[in-house]
Coordinates of C-alpha atoms in Angstrom, one line a residue:
X1 CA -118.8 -81.7 170.1
X2 CA -122.0 -83.2 171.5
X3 CA -121.2 -86.0 173.9
X4 CA -123.1 -88.1 176.4
X5 CA -122.6 -90.1 179.6
X6 CA -123.9 -93.0 181.7
X7 CA -122.6 -94.8 184.8
X8 CA -123.7 -98.0 186.6
X9 CA -122.6 -100.0 189.6
X10 CA -122.1 -103.8 189.9
X11 CA -122.8 -105.4 193.2
X12 CA -119.7 -105.6 195.3
X13 CA -117.5 -103.9 192.7
X14 CA -116.3 -100.5 191.8
X15 CA -118.3 -98.0 189.8
X16 CA -118.2 -98.7 186.1
X17 CA -118.7 -95.8 183.8
X18 CA -120.2 -96.9 180.5
X19 CA -118.7 -95.5 177.3
X20 CA -121.9 -93.4 176.6
X21 CA -120.7 -90.5 178.6
X22 CA -118.8 -88.5 181.1
X23 CA -119.2 -88.7 184.8
X24 CA -117.8 -85.2 185.1
X25 CA -115.6 -86.0 188.1
X26 CA -112.6 -88.1 189.1
X27 CA -113.3 -90.5 191.9
X28 CA -111.9 -93.4 193.9
X29 CA -113.0 -97.0 193.7
X30 CA -114.0 -99.0 196.8
X31 CA -110.5 -100.3 197.1
X32 CA -109.1 -96.8 197.3
X33 CA -107.6 -96.8 193.8
X34 CA -108.1 -94.0 191.4
X35 CA -111.1 -94.4 189.1
X36 CA -110.6 -93.2 185.6
X37 CA -112.9 -90.4 184.4
X38 CA -115.4 -91.7 181.9
X39 CA -114.7 -90.7 178.4
X40 CA -117.1 -88.3 176.6
X41 CA -118.4 -89.6 173.3
X42 CA -119.8 -88.3 170.0
X43 CA -123.6 -88.1 170.4
X44 CA -124.3 -88.5 166.7
X45 CA -122.6 -90.5 164.0
X46 CA -122.3 -87.6 161.6
X47 CA -120.2 -85.6 164.1
X48 CA -117.4 -88.1 163.9
X49 CA -117.1 -88.1 160.1
X50 CA -117.5 -84.3 159.8
X51 CA -114.8 -83.8 162.5
X52 CA -112.5 -86.2 160.6
X53 CA -113.0 -84.2 157.4
X54 CA -112.4 -81.0 159.3
X55 CA -109.2 -82.4 160.7
X56 CA -107.8 -84.2 157.6
X57 CA -109.1 -82.1 154.6
X58 CA -107.5 -78.7 154.6
X59 CA -104.0 -77.4 154.9
X60 CA -102.2 -80.4 153.5
X61 CA -104.6 -80.6 150.6
X62 CA -105.2 -77.0 149.3
X63 CA -102.1 -75.1 150.4
X64 CA -99.3 -77.7 150.5
X65 CA -100.5 -80.1 147.8
X66 CA -100.2 -77.7 144.8
X67 CA -96.7 -76.5 145.4
X68 CA -95.5 -80.0 146.3
X69 CA -97.0 -81.3 143.1
X70 CA -95.4 -78.5 141.0
X71 CA -92.0 -79.2 142.6
X72 CA -92.2 -82.9 141.8
X73 CA -93.1 -83.1 138.2
X74 CA -96.7 -82.1 138.0
X75 CA -98.9 -84.9 136.8
X76 CA -96.3 -87.5 137.5
X77 CA -96.6 -86.8 141.2
X78 CA -100.3 -87.8 141.2
X79 CA -99.4 -91.4 140.4
X80 CA -97.5 -92.2 143.6
X81 CA -99.8 -90.0 145.6
X82 CA -102.8 -92.0 144.6
X83 CA -101.0 -95.3 145.2
X84 CA -99.9 -94.3 148.7
X85 CA -103.4 -93.0 149.5
X86 CA -104.8 -96.4 148.6
X87 CA -102.2 -98.7 150.1
X88 CA -101.1 -96.6 153.1
X89 CA -103.8 -94.0 153.8
X90 CA -106.8 -96.4 153.9
X91 CA -105.1 -99.2 155.9
X92 CA -103.7 -96.7 158.4
X93 CA -107.1 -95.1 158.9
X94 CA -108.7 -98.5 159.5
X95 CA -105.9 -99.5 161.9
X96 CA -106.0 -96.3 163.9
X97 CA -109.8 -96.2 164.1
X98 CA -109.7 -99.8 165.4
X99 CA -107.1 -98.9 168.1
X100 CA -108.7 -95.7 169.2
X101 CA -112.2 -97.0 169.3
X102 CA -111.3 -100.4 170.9
X103 CA -109.3 -98.8 173.8
X104 CA -111.2 -95.5 174.1
X105 CA -107.8 -94.0 175.0
X106 CA -105.5 -91.3 173.5
X107 CA -102.3 -92.3 171.7
X108 CA -100.2 -91.9 174.9
X109 CA -102.2 -94.6 176.6
X110 CA -103.5 -96.6 173.6
X111 CA -100.1 -98.1 172.9
X112 CA -99.7 -99.6 176.4
X113 CA -100.4 -103.1 175.1
X114 CA -97.7 -105.8 175.2
X115 CA -98.5 -109.2 173.8
X116 CA -97.2 -112.4 175.5
X117 CA -96.1 -114.3 172.4
X118 CA -97.0 -118.0 172.5
X119 CA -96.7 -120.9 170.1
X120 CA -94.1 -122.7 168.0
X121 CA -92.9 -119.5 166.3
X122 CA -91.7 -118.0 169.5
X123 CA -89.5 -120.5 171.5
X124 CA -88.9 -119.8 175.1
X125 CA -85.2 -118.9 175.5
X126 CA -83.3 -115.9 176.9
X127 CA -82.6 -114.3 173.6
X128 CA -86.2 -114.4 172.5
X129 CA -87.4 -113.1 175.9
X130 CA -85.0 -110.2 175.7
X131 CA -86.2 -109.4 172.1
X132 CA -89.8 -109.5 173.3
X133 CA -89.0 -107.1 176.2
X134 CA -87.2 -104.7 173.8
X135 CA -90.1 -104.8 171.4
X136 CA -92.7 -104.4 174.1
X137 CA -91.2 -101.3 175.8
X138 CA -90.2 -99.5 172.6
X139 CA -93.7 -99.0 171.3
X140 CA -95.1 -97.4 174.5
X141 CA -93.3 -94.2 173.5
X142 CA -95.1 -94.0 170.1
X143 CA -98.0 -92.2 171.8
X144 CA -95.6 -89.6 173.2
X145 CA -94.0 -89.3 169.8
X146 CA -97.4 -88.6 168.2
X147 CA -98.2 -86.1 170.9
X148 CA -95.0 -84.1 170.4
X149 CA -95.2 -84.3 166.6
X150 CA -98.7 -82.7 166.8
X151 CA -97.4 -80.0 169.1
X152 CA -94.6 -79.1 166.6
X153 CA -97.2 -79.0 163.8
X154 CA -99.2 -76.5 165.9
X155 CA -96.3 -74.1 166.2
X156 CA -96.0 -73.4 162.5
X157 CA -99.6 -74.0 161.6
X158 CA -100.4 -71.0 163.8
X159 CA -98.2 -68.8 161.6
X160 CA -100.0 -69.9 158.5
X161 CA -103.3 -68.9 160.2
X162 CA -101.7 -65.6 161.0
X163 CA -101.1 -65.0 157.3
X164 CA -104.8 -65.8 156.7
X165 CA -105.8 -63.3 159.3
X166 CA -103.6 -60.7 157.6
X167 CA -105.1 -61.3 154.2
X168 CA -108.6 -61.2 155.7
X169 CA -107.9 -57.7 157.0
X170 CA -106.4 -56.6 153.7
X171 CA -109.5 -57.8 151.9
X172 CA -111.7 -55.1 153.5
X173 CA -110.8 -52.8 150.6
X174 CA -112.6 -52.3 147.4
X175 CA -109.3 -52.1 145.6
X176 CA -107.6 -55.3 146.6
X177 CA -103.9 -54.7 147.0
X178 CA -102.8 -57.8 145.0
X179 CA -104.8 -56.5 142.0
X180 CA -102.2 -53.9 141.3
X181 CA -98.4 -53.8 140.9
X182 CA -97.7 -50.4 142.6
X183 CA -97.2 -51.7 146.1
X184 CA -93.9 -51.4 148.0
X185 CA -93.7 -55.2 148.4
X186 CA -94.1 -56.0 144.7
X187 CA -91.1 -57.7 143.1
X188 CA -89.9 -56.4 139.6
X189 CA -92.0 -59.2 138.0
X190 CA -95.0 -58.3 140.2
X191 CA -94.9 -61.5 142.2
X192 CA -95.2 -62.0 145.9
X193 CA -93.1 -64.6 147.8
X194 CA -95.4 -64.7 150.9
X195 CA -97.4 -67.8 151.8
X196 CA -101.0 -68.5 152.8
X197 CA -103.0 -71.5 153.9
X198 CA -106.1 -72.5 152.1
X199 CA -108.0 -74.8 154.4
X200 CA -110.9 -76.9 153.2
X201 CA -112.8 -79.0 155.7
X202 CA -116.6 -78.7 155.2
X203 CA -119.1 -78.6 152.4
X204 CA -119.0 -74.8 152.1
X205 CA -115.4 -74.7 151.0
X206 CA -116.2 -77.0 148.1
X207 CA -118.5 -74.3 146.8
X208 CA -115.6 -71.8 146.8
X209 CA -113.3 -74.4 145.2
X210 CA -115.8 -75.1 142.5
X211 CA -116.1 -71.3 141.7
X212 CA -112.3 -71.0 141.6
X213 CA -112.0 -74.0 139.3
X214 CA -114.7 -72.7 136.9
X215 CA -113.2 -69.3 136.9
X216 CA -109.7 -70.6 136.5
X217 CA -110.3 -72.9 133.5
X218 CA -112.1 -70.0 131.7
X219 CA -109.1 -67.7 131.9
X220 CA -106.7 -67.4 128.9
X221 CA -103.7 -69.7 129.1
X222 CA -105.3 -72.0 131.8
X223 CA -104.6 -75.0 129.5
X224 CA -100.9 -74.4 130.0
X225 CA -101.1 -75.1 133.7
X226 CA -103.7 -77.9 133.4
X227 CA -101.4 -79.7 130.9
X228 CA -98.5 -79.5 133.3
X229 CA -100.8 -80.8 136.1
X230 CA -102.6 -83.6 134.3
X231 CA -100.1 -84.8 131.8
X232 CA -97.5 -87.0 133.5
X233 CA -93.9 -87.1 132.6
X234 CA -93.4 -90.8 133.2
X235 CA -89.6 -90.6 133.4
X236 CA -90.1 -88.6 136.6
X237 CA -91.4 -91.8 138.3
X238 CA -87.8 -93.1 138.2
X239 CA -86.9 -90.5 140.7
X240 CA -87.4 -92.0 144.2
X241 CA -87.6 -88.5 145.7
X242 CA -91.0 -88.0 144.1
X243 CA -92.3 -91.2 145.8
X244 CA -90.9 -90.0 149.1
X245 CA -92.6 -86.6 148.8
X246 CA -95.9 -88.2 147.7
X247 CA -95.9 -90.5 150.8
X248 CA -95.1 -87.6 153.1
X249 CA -98.0 -85.6 151.6
X250 CA -100.4 -88.4 152.2
X251 CA -99.4 -88.5 155.9
X252 CA -99.4 -84.7 156.1
X253 CA -102.9 -84.3 154.6
X254 CA -104.7 -87.4 155.9
X255 CA -103.3 -87.3 159.4
X256 CA -102.2 -90.9 160.3
X257 CA -99.3 -91.2 162.7
X258 CA -100.0 -87.7 164.1
X259 CA -102.3 -89.2 166.8
X260 CA -105.4 -87.2 165.7
X261 CA -107.2 -90.1 164.1
X262 CA -106.7 -92.3 167.2
X263 CA -107.8 -89.5 169.5
X264 CA -111.0 -88.7 167.6
X265 CA -112.0 -92.4 167.2
X266 CA -111.5 -92.9 170.9
X267 CA -114.6 -90.7 171.4
X268 CA -116.7 -93.2 169.4
X269 CA -119.2 -95.5 170.8
X270 CA -117.8 -99.0 171.1
X271 CA -120.0 -100.5 168.4
X272 CA -119.7 -97.7 165.8
X273 CA -119.3 -99.0 162.2
X274 CA -116.2 -97.1 161.3
X275 CA -115.2 -99.3 158.4
X276 CA -116.9 -97.0 155.8
X277 CA -115.3 -93.9 157.4
X278 CA -111.9 -95.5 157.0
X279 CA -112.4 -95.7 153.3
X280 CA -114.4 -92.6 152.8
X281 CA -112.0 -90.2 154.6
X282 CA -108.9 -91.0 152.4
X283 CA -111.0 -90.7 149.2
X284 CA -112.4 -87.3 150.2
X285 CA -109.0 -86.2 151.4
X286 CA -107.2 -87.2 148.2
X287 CA -110.0 -86.0 145.9
X288 CA -110.1 -82.6 147.5
X289 CA -106.3 -82.1 147.0
X290 CA -106.6 -83.1 143.3
X291 CA -109.7 -81.0 142.8
X292 CA -108.0 -78.0 144.4
X293 CA -105.0 -78.5 142.2
X294 CA -107.2 -77.8 139.2
X295 CA -107.9 -74.3 140.5
X296 CA -104.2 -73.6 141.4
X297 CA -102.7 -74.9 138.1
X298 CA -105.3 -73.3 135.8
X299 CA -104.7 -69.9 137.4
X300 CA -100.9 -70.5 137.4
X301 CA -101.2 -71.3 133.6
X302 CA -103.0 -68.0 133.2
X303 CA -100.3 -66.1 135.1
X304 CA -97.6 -67.8 133.0
X305 CA -99.6 -66.8 129.8
X306 CA -99.7 -63.2 131.0
X307 CA -95.9 -63.2 131.6
X308 CA -95.1 -64.9 128.3
X309 CA -93.7 -68.0 130.1
X310 CA -94.3 -71.3 128.5
X311 CA -92.8 -73.5 131.2
X312 CA -95.1 -73.4 134.2
X313 CA -92.4 -75.2 136.2
X314 CA -90.5 -71.9 136.2
X315 CA -93.0 -70.5 138.7
X316 CA -92.3 -73.2 141.3
X317 CA -89.7 -71.0 143.0
X318 CA -92.7 -69.5 144.8
X319 CA -92.9 -72.8 146.8
X320 CA -95.3 -72.6 149.7
X321 CA -96.5 -69.2 148.4
X322 CA -97.9 -70.7 145.2
X323 CA -101.4 -71.2 146.5
X324 CA -101.2 -67.8 148.1
X325 CA -100.6 -66.2 144.8
X326 CA -103.1 -68.3 142.8
X327 CA -106.3 -68.1 145.0
X328 CA -106.3 -64.3 145.5
X329 CA -105.5 -64.0 141.8
X330 CA -108.6 -66.0 140.9
X331 CA -110.8 -64.1 143.5
X332 CA -109.6 -60.8 142.0
X333 CA -111.0 -61.9 138.6
X334 CA -114.6 -62.5 139.9
X335 CA -117.1 -59.6 140.0
X336 CA -117.5 -58.3 143.6
X337 CA -114.0 -59.5 144.3
X338 CA -113.6 -57.9 147.8
X339 CA -116.8 -59.5 149.1
X340 CA -115.7 -63.0 147.8
X341 CA -112.3 -62.5 149.2
X342 CA -113.6 -61.6 152.7
X343 CA -115.9 -64.6 152.7
X344 CA -113.1 -66.9 151.5
X345 CA -110.5 -65.9 154.0
X346 CA -113.1 -65.8 156.8
X347 CA -114.0 -69.4 155.9
X348 CA -110.3 -70.4 155.9
X349 CA -109.9 -69.0 159.5
X350 CA -112.9 -71.0 160.8
X351 CA -111.7 -74.1 159.1
X352 CA -108.1 -73.6 160.2
X353 CA -109.3 -73.3 163.8
X354 CA -111.3 -76.5 163.3
X355 CA -108.0 -78.4 162.6
X356 CA -106.3 -76.7 165.5
X357 CA -109.0 -78.0 167.8
X358 CA -108.4 -81.6 166.7
X359 CA -104.6 -81.2 166.9
X360 CA -104.8 -79.5 170.3
X361 CA -107.2 -82.2 171.5
X362 CA -104.5 -84.8 170.7
X363 CA -102.1 -83.1 173.1
X364 CA -104.5 -82.3 175.9
X365 CA -106.4 -85.6 175.9
X366 CA -103.1 -87.5 176.1
X367 CA -101.9 -85.6 179.1
X368 CA -105.4 -85.8 180.7
X369 CA -105.3 -89.5 180.3
X370 CA -102.1 -89.6 182.1
X371 CA -103.0 -87.1 184.9
X372 CA -106.8 -87.3 185.2
X373 CA -107.0 -86.0 188.8
X374 CA -104.8 -82.9 188.1
X375 CA -105.0 -81.9 184.5
X376 CA -108.5 -83.4 184.0
X377 CA -110.0 -81.2 186.6
X378 CA -108.6 -78.1 185.0
X379 CA -109.0 -78.8 181.3
X380 CA -109.9 -75.2 180.3
X381 CA -106.9 -73.7 182.2
X382 CA -104.5 -76.4 180.9
X383 CA -105.7 -75.9 177.3
X384 CA -105.2 -72.1 177.6
X385 CA -101.6 -72.6 178.9
X386 CA -100.9 -75.1 176.1
X387 CA -102.0 -72.5 173.5
X388 CA -100.0 -69.8 175.2
X389 CA -96.8 -71.9 175.2
X390 CA -97.3 -72.8 171.5
X391 CA -97.8 -69.1 170.8
X392 CA -94.5 -68.2 172.4
X393 CA -92.6 -71.0 170.6
X394 CA -94.0 -69.7 167.3
X395 CA -92.6 -66.2 167.7
X396 CA -89.3 -67.3 166.1
X397 CA -91.3 -67.8 162.9
X398 CA -92.4 -64.1 162.7
X399 CA -88.8 -62.7 163.0
X400 CA -87.1 -61.3 159.9
X401 CA -85.7 -64.8 159.2
X402 CA -89.1 -66.4 160.1
X403 CA -89.7 -67.5 156.5
X404 CA -86.5 -69.6 156.6
X405 CA -87.3 -71.1 159.9
X406 CA -90.7 -72.0 158.6
X407 CA -89.1 -73.8 155.7
X408 CA -86.9 -75.7 158.1
X409 CA -90.0 -76.7 160.2
X410 CA -91.8 -77.8 157.0
X411 CA -88.7 -79.7 155.7
X412 CA -87.7 -81.6 158.8
X413 CA -90.6 -81.8 161.3
X414 CA -93.1 -83.3 158.9
X415 CA -91.2 -85.7 156.6
X416 CA -88.6 -87.1 158.9
X417 CA -90.5 -87.7 162.2
X418 CA -93.8 -88.7 160.7
X419 CA -92.3 -91.3 158.3
X420 CA -90.3 -92.8 161.2
X421 CA -93.4 -92.8 163.5
X422 CA -95.6 -94.4 160.8
X423 CA -93.0 -97.1 160.0
X424 CA -92.7 -98.0 163.7
X425 CA -96.5 -97.9 164.2
X426 CA -97.3 -100.3 161.4
X427 CA -94.5 -102.7 162.5
X428 CA -95.6 -102.6 166.1
X429 CA -99.2 -103.2 165.4
X430 CA -98.8 -105.7 162.6
X431 CA -95.9 -107.8 163.9
X432 CA -95.7 -107.2 167.7
X433 CA -99.4 -106.9 168.7
X434 CA -100.5 -108.8 165.6
X435 CA -102.4 -107.9 162.5
X436 CA -104.8 -110.8 163.0
X437 CA -105.4 -109.8 166.6
X438 CA -106.1 -106.2 165.6
X439 CA -108.7 -107.3 163.0
X440 CA -110.3 -109.5 165.7
X441 CA -110.5 -106.4 167.9
X442 CA -112.3 -104.7 164.9
X443 CA -114.7 -107.6 164.6
X444 CA -115.5 -107.4 168.3
X445 CA -116.8 -103.8 167.6
X446 CA -118.1 -104.2 164.0
X447 CA -119.4 -107.8 164.1
X448 CA -118.1 -110.7 162.1
X449 CA -116.6 -109.9 158.7
X450 CA -116.3 -112.2 155.7
X451 CA -113.2 -114.3 155.2
X452 CA -112.2 -112.3 152.2
X453 CA -112.3 -109.0 154.2
X454 CA -110.2 -110.6 157.0
X455 CA -107.6 -111.8 154.5
X456 CA -107.7 -108.5 152.7
X457 CA -107.1 -106.2 155.7
X458 CA -104.6 -108.5 157.4
X459 CA -102.6 -108.8 154.2
X460 CA -102.5 -105.0 153.8
X461 CA -101.4 -104.5 157.4
X462 CA -99.0 -107.5 157.5
X463 CA -97.3 -107.1 154.1
X464 CA -98.3 -104.3 151.8
X465 CA -98.4 -101.2 154.1
X466 CA -95.2 -102.1 156.1
X467 CA -93.4 -102.7 152.8
X468 CA -94.5 -99.3 151.5
X469 CA -93.5 -97.5 154.8
X470 CA -90.1 -99.2 155.1
X471 CA -89.4 -98.5 151.4
X472 CA -90.2 -94.8 151.9
X473 CA -88.1 -94.6 155.1
X474 CA -85.1 -96.1 153.5
X475 CA -85.5 -94.0 150.4
X476 CA -85.8 -90.8 152.5
X477 CA -82.5 -91.5 154.2
X478 CA -80.7 -92.3 151.0
X479 CA -82.0 -89.3 149.1
X480 CA -81.7 -86.8 151.9
X481 CA -80.9 -83.2 150.8
X482 CA -81.0 -80.0 152.8
X483 CA -83.5 -77.3 152.0
X484 CA -82.6 -74.9 149.2
X485 CA -82.9 -71.1 148.7
X486 CA -84.7 -70.0 145.5
X487 CA -81.4 -69.6 143.7
X488 CA -80.5 -73.3 144.3
X489 CA -78.0 -72.7 147.1
X490 CA -78.5 -74.9 150.2
X491 CA -79.4 -73.5 153.6
X492 CA -76.4 -73.0 156.1
X493 CA -75.1 -76.1 157.8
X494 CA -76.5 -74.9 161.2
X495 CA -80.0 -75.1 159.9
X496 CA -79.6 -78.8 159.2
X497 CA -78.4 -79.3 162.8
X498 CA -81.4 -77.3 164.0
X499 CA -83.8 -79.3 161.7
X500 CA -82.6 -82.7 162.8
X501 CA -82.8 -81.6 166.5
X502 CA -86.4 -80.5 165.7
X503 CA -87.2 -83.8 164.1
X504 CA -85.7 -85.8 166.9
X505 CA -87.9 -84.2 169.5
X506 CA -90.7 -86.5 168.5
X507 CA -88.5 -89.5 168.1
X508 CA -86.5 -89.4 171.4
X509 CA -89.6 -90.4 173.4
X510 CA -89.6 -93.8 171.9
X511 CA -86.2 -95.0 173.3
X512 CA -86.5 -92.8 176.3
X513 CA -89.8 -94.4 177.4
X514 CA -88.3 -97.8 176.8
X515 CA -85.5 -97.1 179.2
X516 CA -88.0 -95.7 181.8
X517 CA -90.2 -98.8 181.5
X518 CA -87.2 -101.1 181.9
X519 CA -86.1 -99.2 185.0
X520 CA -89.5 -99.3 186.6
X521 CA -89.8 -103.0 186.0
X522 CA -86.2 -103.9 186.7
X523 CA -87.2 -106.3 189.5
X524 CA -89.7 -108.1 187.4
X525 CA -89.0 -107.9 183.6
X526 CA -92.0 -110.2 183.0
X527 CA -94.2 -107.3 183.5
X528 CA -92.9 -105.8 180.4
X529 CA -94.5 -108.6 178.4
X530 CA -98.0 -107.8 179.8
X531 CA -100.5 -105.1 178.9
X532 CA -100.6 -102.4 181.6
X533 CA -103.6 -102.8 184.0
X534 CA -105.0 -99.4 182.9
X535 CA -105.1 -100.6 179.3
X536 CA -106.8 -103.9 180.3
X537 CA -109.3 -102.0 182.4
X538 CA -110.1 -99.5 179.7
X539 CA -110.8 -102.1 177.0
X540 CA -112.8 -104.3 179.4
X541 CA -115.0 -101.5 180.6
X542 CA -115.7 -100.4 177.1
X543 CA -116.6 -104.0 176.0
X544 CA -118.8 -104.6 179.1
X545 CA -120.6 -101.3 178.8
X546 CA -121.3 -101.8 175.1
X547 CA -123.4 -104.8 176.1
X548 CA -125.5 -102.6 178.4
X549 CA -126.8 -100.5 175.6
X550 CA -130.4 -101.4 175.2
X551 CA -131.7 -99.5 172.2
X552 CA -129.4 -99.9 169.1
X553 CA -129.4 -97.0 166.7
X554 CA -127.8 -96.7 163.3
X555 CA -124.1 -97.4 163.3
X556 CA -124.3 -99.3 166.6
X557 CA -125.0 -96.3 168.8
X558 CA -127.3 -96.4 171.8
X559 CA -130.2 -94.1 172.7
X560 CA -129.9 -95.0 176.4
X561 CA -128.4 -91.9 178.0
X562 CA -128.3 -91.1 181.7
X563 CA -126.1 -88.9 183.8
X564 CA -124.8 -85.6 182.7
X565 CA -126.4 -85.6 179.2
X566 CA -125.1 -83.6 176.3
X567 CA -122.4 -81.0 176.8

């Protein structure tokens, strides 16, 4: 990404690096304390929104969305999905953009705020003080939880990308292997149970999707699949499991509570007008998933028509492999199929890597914020080591039982941990830090908002979004069920133990960090009620430096650039 830098010095004070760039080095202030490395920023407004689309629109929308929709009643699933995208997706985006841009920090450091409650609603007594301390230290670990959740996602996301690489290689044949049924791996009904990712993050993929949709709806029998997809079975809405899966899909595809949105917004200029992005991103994300579903279900209807199956739901046993079957099937129906197939899977690889960049940046930037003088000086080496470790951890998913391990990862790592993290995040920001205070922070960067907009966003953060997330969390616990084989039998009991251990890896940091903070401040528990000095310094420096920008550009950016320039 193109990023810029500028630094200045105040008389008799330490160096202050403005949020327009990167000093390129770690240094010490005049008092001998460590000076934070200035954060590099997006050099153009369009880079931020394109990076957001590249991060959010893709794997969750085109590969995961179709089979989750099919498994949960088809058109009925779209109703809770749209509701959660509007009342959870948009508020979470606005909230995380505010936090990231206001602090200029990664999730690991951005949650190091601790409000000192005042006023008639918080009487000063021992019980209240202990409650404040417990609340204050618990949310510091949220950043660590997001970092670990992103690292777990990278493990099995790499495997999906490996499938795409395989299919790209197989596409360099004029006679595509999936066009015939005489392969050794074909099932008796000529279906494959493998899986593939279809990743859509930039304008070019929409061209491919449009081609697939047009071709799909013109195939015989496509109406069977489209009817299943677009005609809701309203009785399905009484099943709370569908609502849970819809909420999980929103968090999986859009990316809140993973840390990526906070990380990327932390590279914004302080005065960037992100309010439009917070609304635009969920609409693009949700719209892409629904549009991609037209291609998948029209082609699935055609496949059911060829097999003489009237119930499209009978094909849902293919699970994660549904999109893998549908997209190659559509490409095989287009003249010059091998060329289209090569271009399509090559595009998926580049877009998948784009998401990996953003997810990996969440991990590396968090650790570099914690250790700027060690990791920060060796970013390339540290990034390589991180990728290598993720590669080794993913080897378990390419064993003979790798498909089942993958299902366990997808069943436990995503729904359980992310819903818990999201629930805690919205409670922490809305009730502990304060929804009104968070909106005031947004106004500091965006300028004054109307009274209606203040009430609108504060109401969403304070009432609507927490109610939705708590409802989903409780429903998820009540309706828990282990993953199933295609014949309906549950996975062995040990896989449930493994899955819950996997989910807990991103939850344990929250209480663990709380205990560490209490131990560190055991001689002065009042410190637990105050923001950490680094958090105060980061927000103060970004605010002061924003006032030094002389030439305002569109979206509040500055043309004044000195120092290292673009990198």
